[in-house]
Coordinates of C-alpha atoms in Angstrom, one line a residue:
M17 CA 1.4 21.9 15.2
A18 CA 0.4 24.3 12.6
T19 CA -2.9 23.0 11.2
D20 CA -5.8 23.9 9.0
H21 CA -7.8 21.3 10.8
S22 CA -10.9 22.8 12.3
H23 CA -14.1 21.5 13.8
D24 CA -15.7 24.3 11.7
H25 CA -15.1 22.6 8.4
E26 CA -17.8 23.5 5.9
R27 CA -19.4 20.2 4.9
T28 CA -21.5 20.0 1.8
D29 CA -23.5 17.2 0.4
H30 CA -21.2 15.0 -1.6
A31 CA -24.0 13.8 -3.8
H32 CA -24.3 17.3 -5.1
H33 CA -20.7 17.2 -6.2
D34 CA -19.7 20.4 -4.6
H35 CA -15.9 20.6 -4.5
S36 CA -14.5 22.7 -1.8
G37 CA -12.0 20.3 -0.1
P38 CA -8.9 18.2 -1.0
G39 CA -8.7 15.8 -3.9
Y40 CA -11.0 15.3 -6.8
M41 CA -14.7 15.0 -7.2
T42 CA -14.6 11.7 -9.1
P43 CA -11.9 9.2 -10.1
Q44 CA -12.3 10.4 -13.7
A45 CA -11.7 14.0 -12.6
A46 CA -8.4 12.7 -11.0
V47 CA -7.4 11.0 -14.3
E48 CA -8.2 14.1 -16.4
N49 CA -7.2 17.0 -14.1
A50 CA -4.3 15.8 -12.0
P51 CA -0.9 17.4 -12.8
R52 CA 1.9 15.0 -13.7
E53 CA 3.7 13.7 -10.6
R54 CA 6.9 15.7 -10.0
L55 CA 7.9 14.4 -6.6
A56 CA 7.4 11.0 -4.9
Y57 CA 7.4 10.4 -1.1
V58 CA 9.1 7.0 -0.5
M59 CA 9.6 5.0 2.7
G60 CA 13.3 4.4 3.3
N61 CA 14.5 1.9 5.8
H62 CA 17.9 1.2 7.5
V63 CA 16.4 -1.5 9.6
G64 CA 18.4 -4.7 9.1
I65 CA 21.1 -2.9 7.3
D66 CA 22.6 -0.4 9.7
E67 CA 20.5 0.1 12.8
T68 CA 22.6 3.0 14.0
A69 CA 20.8 5.1 11.4
P70 CA 17.1 6.0 11.6
D71 CA 14.6 5.2 8.8
F72 CA 13.5 8.1 6.7
L73 CA 10.9 9.6 4.4
A74 CA 12.6 10.2 1.0
V75 CA 11.6 13.0 -1.4
V76 CA 12.4 11.7 -4.8
D77 CA 12.5 13.9 -8.0
V78 CA 10.5 12.1 -10.7
D79 CA 10.4 15.1 -13.1
P80 CA 12.2 14.2 -16.3
D81 CA 12.9 17.9 -17.0
S82 CA 14.6 18.4 -13.7
D83 CA 18.4 18.5 -13.2
S84 CA 18.0 16.2 -10.1
Y85 CA 15.8 13.6 -11.9
C86 CA 16.0 10.2 -10.2
Q87 CA 17.7 11.6 -7.1
L88 CA 16.7 12.1 -3.5
V89 CA 16.3 15.9 -3.2
D90 CA 15.5 15.8 0.6
R91 CA 14.8 13.3 3.4
V92 CA 13.1 13.4 6.7
D93 CA 15.1 11.4 9.2
L94 CA 13.1 10.0 12.0
P95 CA 14.1 10.8 15.6
N96 CA 14.5 7.1 16.6
V97 CA 16.2 4.0 15.2
G98 CA 14.5 0.8 14.2
D99 CA 11.0 1.9 13.4
E100 CA 10.7 -0.1 10.1
L101 CA 8.6 2.2 8.0
H102 CA 6.2 0.2 5.9
H103 CA 2.9 1.8 4.7
F104 CA 1.7 5.4 5.2
G105 CA -1.1 7.8 4.2
W106 CA -2.6 11.2 4.1
N107 CA -4.7 13.1 6.7
A108 CA -7.2 13.9 3.9
C109 CA -8.0 12.6 0.4
S110 CA -10.8 12.7 -2.1
S111 CA -13.2 11.2 0.6
S112 CA -13.2 14.8 1.9
C113 CA -13.4 16.7 -1.4
H114 CA -16.7 18.2 -0.3
I115 CA -15.4 19.5 3.0
G116 CA -14.0 23.0 2.9
G117 CA -11.0 24.0 5.1
L118 CA -9.1 20.7 4.8
E119 CA -5.8 20.2 3.0
R120 CA -4.0 17.0 1.9
R121 CA -1.0 18.2 3.9
Y122 CA -0.1 15.8 6.7
L123 CA 1.4 12.3 6.2
V124 CA 0.8 9.7 8.9
V125 CA 4.0 7.6 8.8
P126 CA 3.9 4.6 11.2
G127 CA 6.7 2.4 12.2
N128 CA 5.5 -1.2 11.9
R129 CA 8.1 -2.6 14.2
S130 CA 8.1 0.2 16.8
S131 CA 4.3 1.1 16.7
R132 CA 5.4 4.8 16.7
L133 CA 3.4 7.2 14.6
H134 CA 5.1 10.2 12.9
I135 CA 3.1 13.1 11.6
V136 CA 4.9 14.8 8.7
D137 CA 3.9 18.3 7.5
T138 CA 4.3 18.6 3.7
E139 CA 3.2 22.2 3.3
D140 CA 6.6 22.7 1.6
R141 CA 6.3 19.8 -0.8
E142 CA 10.0 19.5 -1.5
H143 CA 11.1 19.9 2.1
P144 CA 8.6 18.3 4.5
E145 CA 9.2 18.3 8.3
I146 CA 8.1 16.2 11.3
A147 CA 5.2 18.0 13.0
K148 CA 4.9 15.6 15.9
V149 CA 5.5 12.0 17.1
I150 CA 3.0 9.8 18.8
E151 CA 5.0 7.4 21.0
P152 CA 4.2 3.6 21.2
E153 CA 2.7 3.9 24.7
A154 CA -0.2 6.0 23.3
V155 CA -1.0 3.1 20.9
H156 CA -0.4 0.3 23.4
E157 CA -2.9 2.0 25.7
Y158 CA -5.6 0.6 23.4
D159 CA -4.0 -2.9 23.4
L160 CA -2.8 -2.5 19.8
S161 CA 0.5 -2.6 18.0
A162 CA 2.2 -2.9 14.6
P163 CA 0.4 -0.2 12.5
H164 CA -0.1 -1.0 8.8
T165 CA -2.5 0.7 6.4
V166 CA -3.4 4.4 6.9
H167 CA -6.6 5.6 5.3
C168 CA -8.0 9.1 5.5
I169 CA -11.8 9.1 6.0
G170 CA -14.2 11.9 5.4
G171 CA -13.7 15.0 7.7
G172 CA -9.9 14.7 8.2
T173 CA -9.9 11.8 10.6
V174 CA -7.7 8.8 10.0
V175 CA -8.1 5.0 10.6
I176 CA -5.1 2.7 10.9
S177 CA -5.1 -1.1 10.8
M178 CA -3.1 -2.6 13.6
L179 CA -1.7 -6.1 13.3
G180 CA -1.4 -7.1 16.9
D181 CA -2.2 -6.4 20.5
A182 CA 0.1 -4.5 22.8
D183 CA 2.3 -7.6 23.3
G184 CA 2.6 -8.4 19.6
D185 CA 0.2 -11.3 19.7
L186 CA -3.3 -11.6 18.2
P187 CA -5.9 -10.1 18.0
G188 CA -5.3 -6.9 15.9
G189 CA -7.7 -4.1 15.4
F190 CA -8.0 -0.5 14.2
L191 CA -6.9 2.8 15.7
E192 CA -8.6 6.1 15.0
L193 CA -6.9 9.5 14.9
D194 CA -9.0 12.7 15.3
D195 CA -8.8 15.6 12.9
E196 CA -6.0 17.1 15.0
L197 CA -4.1 13.8 14.4
N198 CA -4.2 12.8 18.0
V199 CA -5.1 9.3 19.1
K200 CA -8.9 9.2 19.5
G201 CA -9.1 5.5 20.4
R202 CA -10.1 2.2 18.9
W203 CA -12.2 2.4 15.8
D204 CA -13.6 -1.1 16.2
P205 CA -15.1 -3.0 19.2
A206 CA -12.3 -5.2 20.5
G207 CA -12.7 -8.9 19.6
E208 CA -14.3 -8.4 16.1
I209 CA -11.3 -10.0 14.4
D210 CA -8.1 -12.0 15.1
F211 CA -5.7 -11.4 12.1
N212 CA -5.4 -8.1 10.4
Y213 CA -3.5 -6.4 7.6
D214 CA -4.9 -4.1 4.8
F215 CA -8.3 -2.6 4.5
W216 CA -10.4 -0.5 2.0
Y217 CA -13.8 1.1 2.4
Q218 CA -16.7 1.9 0.1
P219 CA -19.2 4.1 2.0
R220 CA -22.0 4.0 -0.7
H221 CA -22.2 0.2 0.0
D222 CA -21.8 0.7 3.8
A223 CA -18.8 -1.6 3.3
M224 CA -15.2 -2.1 4.4
V225 CA -13.1 -5.2 3.7
S226 CA -10.0 -6.2 5.7
S227 CA -7.4 -8.9 5.0
E228 CA -5.0 -11.0 7.1
W229 CA -1.2 -11.5 7.5
A230 CA -0.1 -12.7 10.9
A231 CA 0.7 -11.7 14.5
P232 CA 3.7 -9.3 14.7
K233 CA 5.5 -12.0 16.7
T234 CA 5.1 -14.4 13.8
Y235 CA 6.1 -12.3 10.8
Q236 CA 8.6 -9.8 12.3
P237 CA 11.4 -12.4 12.9
G238 CA 11.0 -13.6 9.3
F239 CA 9.1 -16.4 7.3
D240 CA 9.0 -19.9 8.8
I241 CA 7.2 -22.6 6.9
E242 CA 6.2 -24.2 10.2
D243 CA 4.0 -21.2 10.9
V244 CA 2.0 -22.1 7.8
E245 CA 1.5 -25.6 9.0
A246 CA 0.6 -24.3 12.5
G247 CA -2.1 -22.0 11.1
N248 CA -0.3 -18.9 12.2
Y249 CA -1.0 -17.1 8.9
G250 CA -4.4 -15.7 7.8
H251 CA -6.6 -16.9 5.0
E252 CA -9.9 -15.0 5.4
L253 CA -11.5 -11.7 4.3
Q254 CA -13.7 -9.8 6.7
F255 CA -16.5 -7.7 5.3
W256 CA -17.6 -4.9 7.7
S257 CA -20.5 -2.6 8.1
W258 CA -18.7 0.7 7.6
E259 CA -21.3 2.6 9.7
D260 CA -21.7 0.1 12.5
R261 CA -18.0 -0.8 12.6
K262 CA -18.8 -4.5 13.0
V263 CA -18.0 -7.6 10.9
E264 CA -21.0 -8.7 9.0
Q265 CA -19.5 -11.5 7.0
T266 CA -16.4 -13.6 7.0
V267 CA -15.2 -15.4 3.8
D268 CA -12.6 -18.2 4.3
L269 CA -10.5 -18.4 1.1
G270 CA -9.0 -21.7 2.2
E271 CA -5.7 -23.2 1.1
E272 CA -5.9 -21.2 -2.2
G273 CA -6.1 -18.0 -0.2
L274 CA -3.1 -18.1 2.2
I275 CA -1.9 -14.7 3.4
P276 CA -4.4 -12.4 1.6
L277 CA -2.7 -9.0 1.6
E278 CA -3.6 -5.9 -0.3
V279 CA -7.4 -5.3 -0.9
R280 CA -8.4 -2.9 -3.6
F281 CA -12.0 -1.8 -4.4
L282 CA -12.6 -0.4 -7.9
H283 CA -12.4 3.4 -7.5
T284 CA -15.9 4.2 -8.8
P285 CA -17.8 4.5 -5.5
E286 CA -20.9 2.9 -6.9
H287 CA -19.1 -0.3 -7.7
A288 CA -19.0 -3.2 -5.2
H289 CA -16.2 -5.1 -6.9
G290 CA -12.6 -5.5 -5.7
F291 CA -9.5 -7.8 -5.7
V292 CA -7.1 -9.2 -3.1
D293 CA -3.7 -10.9 -3.7
A294 CA -3.1 -14.2 -1.7
A295 CA 0.6 -14.0 -1.5
L296 CA 1.6 -17.4 -0.3
S297 CA -0.9 -19.2 -2.6
S298 CA 0.2 -17.1 -5.6
N299 CA -3.2 -16.0 -6.9
I300 CA -5.7 -13.2 -7.1
F301 CA -9.2 -13.3 -5.9
H302 CA -12.1 -11.2 -7.1
F303 CA -14.8 -10.2 -4.5
W304 CA -18.1 -8.7 -5.2
K305 CA -21.5 -8.0 -3.6
R306 CA -24.7 -9.5 -4.9
D307 CA -28.1 -9.7 -3.3
G308 CA -26.7 -8.3 0.0
E309 CA -24.0 -11.0 0.2
W310 CA -20.2 -10.9 -0.5
H311 CA -18.8 -13.5 -2.8
T312 CA -15.2 -14.4 -3.8
E313 CA -13.7 -16.3 -6.6
K314 CA -10.1 -17.0 -7.6
V315 CA -9.5 -15.4 -11.0
I316 CA -5.8 -15.3 -11.6
D317 CA -3.3 -18.1 -10.8
F318 CA 0.5 -17.9 -10.9
E319 CA 2.4 -21.2 -11.3
S320 CA 5.4 -22.0 -9.0
R321 CA 8.7 -22.6 -10.7
E322 CA 11.6 -25.0 -10.1
L323 CA 14.9 -23.5 -9.0
E324 CA 18.2 -25.3 -8.3
G325 CA 19.0 -25.2 -4.6
W326 CA 15.3 -25.0 -3.5
D327 CA 13.7 -28.2 -2.2
M328 CA 10.3 -27.0 -3.3
P329 CA 9.0 -25.0 -6.3
V330 CA 9.4 -21.3 -5.8
P331 CA 6.0 -19.6 -5.4
A332 CA 5.4 -16.3 -7.2
L333 CA 4.6 -14.4 -4.0
P334 CA 2.4 -11.5 -5.5
T335 CA 2.8 -9.1 -2.6
D336 CA 1.1 -5.9 -4.0
I337 CA -1.6 -5.1 -6.4
L338 CA -3.3 -1.8 -7.5
V339 CA -6.2 -0.7 -9.7
S340 CA -5.8 2.1 -12.2
M341 CA -7.8 5.2 -11.5
D342 CA -10.1 4.5 -14.4
D343 CA -10.8 0.9 -13.1
R344 CA -9.5 -0.5 -16.4
Y345 CA -6.4 -2.4 -15.3
L346 CA -5.1 -4.4 -12.4
Y347 CA -1.4 -4.4 -11.8
G348 CA 0.8 -6.5 -9.5
G349 CA 4.3 -7.8 -8.9
N350 CA 5.5 -11.3 -8.3
W351 CA 8.4 -10.5 -5.9
L352 CA 10.2 -13.9 -5.9
H353 CA 9.8 -14.6 -9.6
G354 CA 10.6 -11.1 -10.7
E355 CA 7.5 -10.4 -12.8
L356 CA 5.5 -7.2 -13.2
W357 CA 2.0 -7.9 -14.6
M358 CA -1.0 -6.1 -16.0
Y359 CA -4.5 -7.5 -16.5
D360 CA -7.5 -5.8 -18.2
I361 CA -10.3 -5.9 -15.6
S362 CA -13.1 -4.3 -17.8
D363 CA -14.9 -7.5 -16.8
P364 CA -13.8 -7.9 -13.2
A365 CA -15.0 -11.5 -13.1
N366 CA -12.8 -12.4 -16.1
P367 CA -9.4 -10.6 -16.0
R368 CA -7.6 -10.7 -19.3
H369 CA -3.8 -10.8 -19.3
A370 CA -2.5 -7.7 -21.1
D371 CA 1.2 -7.6 -20.6
S372 CA 4.1 -8.5 -18.3
L373 CA 7.7 -7.4 -17.7
S374 CA 10.4 -9.7 -16.3
V375 CA 12.7 -7.8 -14.0
G376 CA 14.8 -8.8 -11.0
G377 CA 13.8 -11.6 -8.6
Y378 CA 15.0 -15.2 -9.1
F379 CA 13.9 -15.5 -12.8
G380 CA 13.8 -12.0 -14.2
D381 CA 15.2 -11.5 -17.7
V382 CA 16.6 -8.1 -16.7
Q383 CA 19.0 -8.5 -13.8
E384 CA 21.1 -5.3 -14.3
L385 CA 20.2 -1.8 -15.2
Q386 CA 22.6 1.1 -15.7
G387 CA 25.3 -1.2 -14.4
R388 CA 23.3 -1.7 -11.2
D389 CA 22.3 -5.2 -10.1
I390 CA 18.6 -5.6 -9.6
V391 CA 18.1 -8.0 -6.7
G392 CA 14.5 -8.3 -5.5
G393 CA 11.5 -8.5 -7.8
P394 CA 8.8 -5.9 -8.2
Q395 CA 7.2 -5.2 -4.8
M396 CA 5.4 -2.0 -3.8
L397 CA 3.7 -0.4 -6.8
Q398 CA 2.4 3.1 -7.5
L399 CA 0.7 4.3 -10.7
S400 CA 0.4 7.9 -12.1
L401 CA -3.2 9.2 -11.9
D402 CA -3.4 9.3 -15.7
G403 CA -2.3 5.6 -15.8
E404 CA 0.8 6.1 -18.0
R405 CA 3.7 5.6 -15.6
L406 CA 4.0 2.6 -13.2
Y407 CA 6.7 2.8 -10.5
W408 CA 7.9 0.0 -8.1
T409 CA 10.4 -0.7 -5.4
T410 CA 12.0 -4.0 -4.5
S411 CA 12.0 -4.3 -0.7
L412 CA 9.3 -6.3 1.1
Y413 CA 10.2 -6.3 4.9
S414 CA 13.7 -6.3 6.4
T415 CA 13.7 -9.8 7.8
W416 CA 12.0 -11.3 4.7
D417 CA 14.4 -9.4 2.4
D418 CA 17.3 -10.9 4.4
Q419 CA 16.0 -14.4 3.9
F420 CA 15.1 -14.3 0.2
F421 CA 17.3 -11.5 -1.2
P422 CA 20.1 -11.0 1.4
E423 CA 22.0 -8.8 -1.1
E424 CA 19.4 -6.1 -0.4
A425 CA 21.1 -5.5 2.9
E426 CA 24.4 -5.0 1.2
K427 CA 23.3 -3.1 -1.9
G428 CA 20.1 -1.5 -0.8
S429 CA 17.0 -1.6 -3.1
V430 CA 15.9 0.4 -6.1
M431 CA 12.9 2.3 -7.5
L432 CA 12.1 1.6 -11.1
K433 CA 9.5 2.6 -13.7
A434 CA 7.7 1.4 -16.7
D435 CA 5.9 3.5 -19.3
V436 CA 2.3 2.3 -19.9
D437 CA 0.2 2.6 -22.9
P438 CA -3.4 2.2 -21.5
R439 CA -4.9 2.2 -25.0
R440 CA -2.8 -0.8 -26.2
G441 CA -2.5 -2.4 -22.8
T442 CA 1.3 -2.6 -22.9
M443 CA 4.2 -1.7 -20.6
T444 CA 7.8 -0.8 -21.5
L445 CA 10.7 -0.8 -19.0
D446 CA 12.1 2.8 -18.8
E447 CA 15.8 1.9 -18.8
E448 CA 16.7 5.6 -18.1
F449 CA 14.8 5.6 -14.8
L450 CA 16.6 4.2 -11.7
V451 CA 16.6 5.6 -8.2
D452 CA 19.4 3.8 -6.3
F453 CA 18.7 3.5 -2.5
G454 CA 22.0 1.7 -2.2
D455 CA 24.0 4.8 -3.1
L456 CA 23.2 7.2 -0.3
P457 CA 25.7 9.2 1.9
D458 CA 25.0 7.2 5.0
G459 CA 24.8 3.7 3.4
P460 CA 22.4 1.5 1.6
A461 CA 18.6 1.6 2.5
R462 CA 15.5 -0.3 1.6
A463 CA 12.8 1.5 -0.4
H464 CA 9.2 0.6 0.2
E465 CA 5.8 2.3 -0.3
M466 CA 5.4 5.4 -2.5
R467 CA 2.9 8.3 -2.5
W468 CA 2.3 11.3 -4.7
P469 CA 1.6 14.8 -3.1
D470 CA -1.6 15.1 -5.1
G471 CA -3.1 11.7 -4.4
D472 CA -2.7 8.3 -5.9
C473 CA -4.3 5.0 -6.8
T474 CA -3.8 3.3 -3.4
S475 CA -4.9 6.0 -1.0
D476 CA -7.8 8.0 -2.6
V477 CA -11.4 6.8 -1.7
W478 CA -14.7 8.5 -2.7
E479 CA -17.6 8.7 -0.3

């Protein structure tokens, strides 16, 4: 594999703000200096639609001045069928902005269902290629499976949260890749946690926080209410010592915090505030550190809604959240209800509702765009670094899609966009922007997580 990774990276003191590596020196520098996004990398899945075709990494043109605007301009088909691509990440980000010789060049693309890890070389931004594949056996060797969040950490190494053991049961843990993107081993001592899902780290506070979904054998077949009653879904946050790699504090969110998914620290590395969305309980928790202890409080609640044909009120199911790079706004999507929302978090303890859009899902006001039915509600989100364009996709996970929005398997999903005015705190649906993953040469596909070639609001961390 062609690589610029080297053990001879020139490391400078981040505190002196020398900038010789990838990314930006500060979040504000990313806001002010990043070029407008022209391409998006998007996970595309055929799992549950046509398993004779492999999943793929889509290269989507998001340049409004381009002739191929809103089209897939290339795709990297994976060598195997049935991986279920979910989340992915870079080999290097702003956490390495002080380390010369590194590039934000390789994407680590895991298959959540297969446990296979794909390393994609994006040196040619428009036409990336697979550099190598790490087979599941190399992951299972460490009694881990079902990779989820990929975070680059300083120096070009990578940590991946793993949701299960080698058999798909609990406990999960974390896998570490070295700076050549080979499996280095477990990042954490085995037995620190049971459930696992997302994580985010904040080195200046010696902190990492991880959240909880369920064992792969529980969530991969689809959602079953009996698993909730049996306690098979998580409801805790784990706060780790980043340096010691051990859990220092566990906070039980209780019945109001069922299935805590995406965790987002504020970007400013001095801040010890963040948020997590409890999907099944339909609310948002604020967490913060004070006097050496971590605290949590529910700060946003979404009411369930009655729907004919349902024998219980429909929960909102907020499945993804993100924080704008300037730490001003928190965004999220209520997948079942079909609501995209925006809160002012200038005071993180007291979020103020700024705006919402009603698109797709069971209750969305907009159910058709450019003659195309919008089936699922807003799911995975990505925001431009300047905070002026918010993008989202509508697929959650193949088996969960098939339960709640079975039309996704017939029509594929879509990628949509809203124009944001950060000064006024408003969003406007861009009715001219629609990327149709149902209209592809080899059949419909599901679109999931998105990344920008120059970094984004859900992958960059500052040391």
